[in-house]
Short mmCIF file of C-alpha atoms in Angstrom, two decimals:
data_model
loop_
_atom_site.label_atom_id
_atom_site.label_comp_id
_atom_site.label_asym_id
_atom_site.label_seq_id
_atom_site.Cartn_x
_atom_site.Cartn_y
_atom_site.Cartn_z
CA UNK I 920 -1.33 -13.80 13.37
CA UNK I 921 -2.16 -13.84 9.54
CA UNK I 922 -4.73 -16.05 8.33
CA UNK I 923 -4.51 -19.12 6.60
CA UNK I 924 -6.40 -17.72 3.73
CA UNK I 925 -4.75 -14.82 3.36
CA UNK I 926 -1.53 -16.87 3.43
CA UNK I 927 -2.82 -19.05 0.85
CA UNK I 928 -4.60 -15.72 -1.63
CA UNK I 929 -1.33 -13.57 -1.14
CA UNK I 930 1.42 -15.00 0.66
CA UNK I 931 2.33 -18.65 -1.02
CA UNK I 932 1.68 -17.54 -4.61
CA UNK I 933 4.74 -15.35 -3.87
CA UNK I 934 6.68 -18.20 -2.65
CA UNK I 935 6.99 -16.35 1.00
CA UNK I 936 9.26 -18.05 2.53
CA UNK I 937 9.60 -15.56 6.20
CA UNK I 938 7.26 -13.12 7.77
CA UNK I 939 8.25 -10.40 10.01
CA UNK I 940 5.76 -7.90 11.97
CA UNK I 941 6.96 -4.59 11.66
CA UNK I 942 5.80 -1.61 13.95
CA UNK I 943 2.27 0.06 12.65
CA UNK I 944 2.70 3.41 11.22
CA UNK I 945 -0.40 6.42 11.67
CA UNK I 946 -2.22 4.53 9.48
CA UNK I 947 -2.76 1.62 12.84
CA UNK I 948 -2.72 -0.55 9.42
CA UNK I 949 -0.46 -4.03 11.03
CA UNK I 950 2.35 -4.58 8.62
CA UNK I 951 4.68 -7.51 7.61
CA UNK I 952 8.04 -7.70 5.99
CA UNK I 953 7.69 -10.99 3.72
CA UNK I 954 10.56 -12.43 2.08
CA UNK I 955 9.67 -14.38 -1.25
CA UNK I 956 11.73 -16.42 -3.80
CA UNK I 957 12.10 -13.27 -5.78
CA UNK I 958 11.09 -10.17 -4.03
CA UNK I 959 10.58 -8.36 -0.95
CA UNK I 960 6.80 -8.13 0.07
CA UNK I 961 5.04 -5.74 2.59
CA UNK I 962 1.36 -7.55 3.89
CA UNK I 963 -0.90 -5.16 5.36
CA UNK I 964 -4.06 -5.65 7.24
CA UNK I 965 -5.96 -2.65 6.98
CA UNK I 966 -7.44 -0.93 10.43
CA UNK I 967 -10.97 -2.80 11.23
CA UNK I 968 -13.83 -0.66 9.98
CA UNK I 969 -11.66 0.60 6.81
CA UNK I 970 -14.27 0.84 3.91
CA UNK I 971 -13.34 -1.46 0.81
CA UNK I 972 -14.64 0.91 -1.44
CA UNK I 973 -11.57 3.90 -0.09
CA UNK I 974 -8.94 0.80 -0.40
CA UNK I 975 -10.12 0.44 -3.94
CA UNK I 976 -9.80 4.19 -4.82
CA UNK I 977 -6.24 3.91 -3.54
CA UNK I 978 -5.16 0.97 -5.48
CA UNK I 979 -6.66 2.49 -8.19
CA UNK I 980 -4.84 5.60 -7.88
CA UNK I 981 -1.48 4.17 -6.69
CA UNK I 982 -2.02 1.37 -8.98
CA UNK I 983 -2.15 3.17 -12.32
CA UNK I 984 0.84 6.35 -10.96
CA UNK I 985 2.84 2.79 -9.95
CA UNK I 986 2.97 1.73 -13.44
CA UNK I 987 4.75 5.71 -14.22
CA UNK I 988 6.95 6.09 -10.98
CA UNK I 989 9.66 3.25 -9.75
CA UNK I 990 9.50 4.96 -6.53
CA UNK I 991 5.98 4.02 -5.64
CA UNK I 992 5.04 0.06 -4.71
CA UNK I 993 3.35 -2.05 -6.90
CA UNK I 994 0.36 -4.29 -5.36
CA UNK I 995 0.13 -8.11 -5.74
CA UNK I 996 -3.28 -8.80 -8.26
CA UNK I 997 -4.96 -11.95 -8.04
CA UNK I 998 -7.39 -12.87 -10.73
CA UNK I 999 -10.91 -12.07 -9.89
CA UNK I 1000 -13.45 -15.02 -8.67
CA UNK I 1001 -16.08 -13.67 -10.45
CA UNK I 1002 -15.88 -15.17 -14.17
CA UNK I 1003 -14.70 -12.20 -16.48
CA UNK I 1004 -14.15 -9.94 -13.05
CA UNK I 1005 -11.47 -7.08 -12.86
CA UNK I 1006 -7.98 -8.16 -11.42
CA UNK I 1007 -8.17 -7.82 -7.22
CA UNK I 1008 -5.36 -6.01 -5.47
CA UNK I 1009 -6.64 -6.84 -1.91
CA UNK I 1010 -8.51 -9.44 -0.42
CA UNK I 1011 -10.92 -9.27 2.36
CA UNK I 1012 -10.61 -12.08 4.68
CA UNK I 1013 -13.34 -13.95 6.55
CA UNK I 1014 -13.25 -11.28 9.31
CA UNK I 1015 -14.18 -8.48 7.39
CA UNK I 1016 -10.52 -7.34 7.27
CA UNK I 1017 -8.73 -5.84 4.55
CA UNK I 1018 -5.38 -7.41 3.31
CA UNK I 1019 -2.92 -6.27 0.57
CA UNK I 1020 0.27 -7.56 -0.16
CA UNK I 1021 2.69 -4.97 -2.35
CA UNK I 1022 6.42 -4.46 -2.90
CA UNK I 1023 8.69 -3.72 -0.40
CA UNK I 1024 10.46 -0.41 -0.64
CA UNK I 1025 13.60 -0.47 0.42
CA UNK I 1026 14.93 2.51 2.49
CA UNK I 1027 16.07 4.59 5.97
CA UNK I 1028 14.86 7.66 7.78
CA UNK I 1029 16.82 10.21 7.29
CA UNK I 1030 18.85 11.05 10.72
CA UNK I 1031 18.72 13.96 12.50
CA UNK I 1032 21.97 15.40 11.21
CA UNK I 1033 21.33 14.63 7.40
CA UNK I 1034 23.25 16.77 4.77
CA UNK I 1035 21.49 19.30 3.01
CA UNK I 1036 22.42 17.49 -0.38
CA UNK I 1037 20.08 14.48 1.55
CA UNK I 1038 17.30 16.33 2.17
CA UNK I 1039 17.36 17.76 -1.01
CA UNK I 1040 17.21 14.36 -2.67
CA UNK I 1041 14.17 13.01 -0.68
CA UNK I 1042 12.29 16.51 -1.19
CA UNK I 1043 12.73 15.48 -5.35
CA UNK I 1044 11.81 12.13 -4.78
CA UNK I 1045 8.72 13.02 -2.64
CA UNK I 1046 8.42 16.09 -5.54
CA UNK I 1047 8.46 12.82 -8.19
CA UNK I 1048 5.82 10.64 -6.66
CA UNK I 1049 3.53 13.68 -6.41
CA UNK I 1050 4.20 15.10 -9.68
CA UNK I 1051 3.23 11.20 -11.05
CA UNK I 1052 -0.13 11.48 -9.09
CA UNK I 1053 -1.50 14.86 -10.16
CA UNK I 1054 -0.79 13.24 -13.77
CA UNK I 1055 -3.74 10.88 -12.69
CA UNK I 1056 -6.30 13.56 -12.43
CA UNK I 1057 -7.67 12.19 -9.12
CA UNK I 1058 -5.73 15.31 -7.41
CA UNK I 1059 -7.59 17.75 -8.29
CA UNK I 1060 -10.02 17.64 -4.90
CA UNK I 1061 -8.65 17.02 -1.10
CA UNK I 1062 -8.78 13.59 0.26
CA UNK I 1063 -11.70 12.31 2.02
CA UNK I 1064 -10.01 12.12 4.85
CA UNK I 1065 -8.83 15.69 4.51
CA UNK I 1066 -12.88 16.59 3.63
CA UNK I 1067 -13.98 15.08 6.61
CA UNK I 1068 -12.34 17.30 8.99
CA UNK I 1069 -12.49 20.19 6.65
CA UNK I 1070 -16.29 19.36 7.57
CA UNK I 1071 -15.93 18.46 11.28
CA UNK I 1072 -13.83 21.86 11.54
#
């Protein structure tokens, strides 16, 4: 069930006209395939307990390689409701839950059986997205997530 104020901070200014639930990838993030007017939407409601402070070092990051890359999703910003405030690329709803709403990126798994010409393809696109993000600088270090088991190990 999404929220009424999530519908009305992300969903209706996009004109969403139909939400789906899709499956949860490893992230355990629940995820939505909204239709709008114009565009394809994916809503996702972050894993309870997920710090605000990592979502905003991914937008950030994403956010700013988005802008270089096609192949990665934009996020949906919402003006700020503090007077003069930065642009907000999720919203945290009454819950304590983290929601985002970004473009849908179209696309299949590649089957078993896939040519080697396929595979090749997705290997440069993957090879393009990370290429765009070491550009950002923020590369340069693992991920937290990586650090904390680097630290746990």
């Amino acid at each position: 069930m999404i929220p009424r104020e999530i519908r009305e901070r992300l969903l209706d200014p996009c004109h969403v006209g139909s939400v789906m639930a899709l499956a949860s990838g490893m992230s355990g993030a629940k995820l939505f395939r909204c239709e709008g007017d114009q565009q394809s939407w994916v809503l996702r409601c972050w894993p309870r307990g997920t710090d605000a402070a990592r979502v905003h070092e991914i937008h950030s990051v994403i956010g700013s390689a988005s802008l270089a890359c096609p192949l990665i999703p934009k996020y949906k910003t919402l003006p700020s409701s503090v007077p003069l405030g930065d642009q907000q690329s999720f919203v945290i709803d009454s819950a304590g839950l983290i929601w985002e709403l970004s473009t849908w990126m179209p696309g299949d798994p590649l089957s078993y059986d896939a040519s080697t010409r396929t595979i090749r393809a997705g290997a440069s696109a993957i090879a393009r997205v990370h290429q765009t993000l070491r550009k950002s600088g923020v590369w340069n270090r693992p991920s937290p997530t990586v650090r904390t088991r680097l630290d746990r190990t």
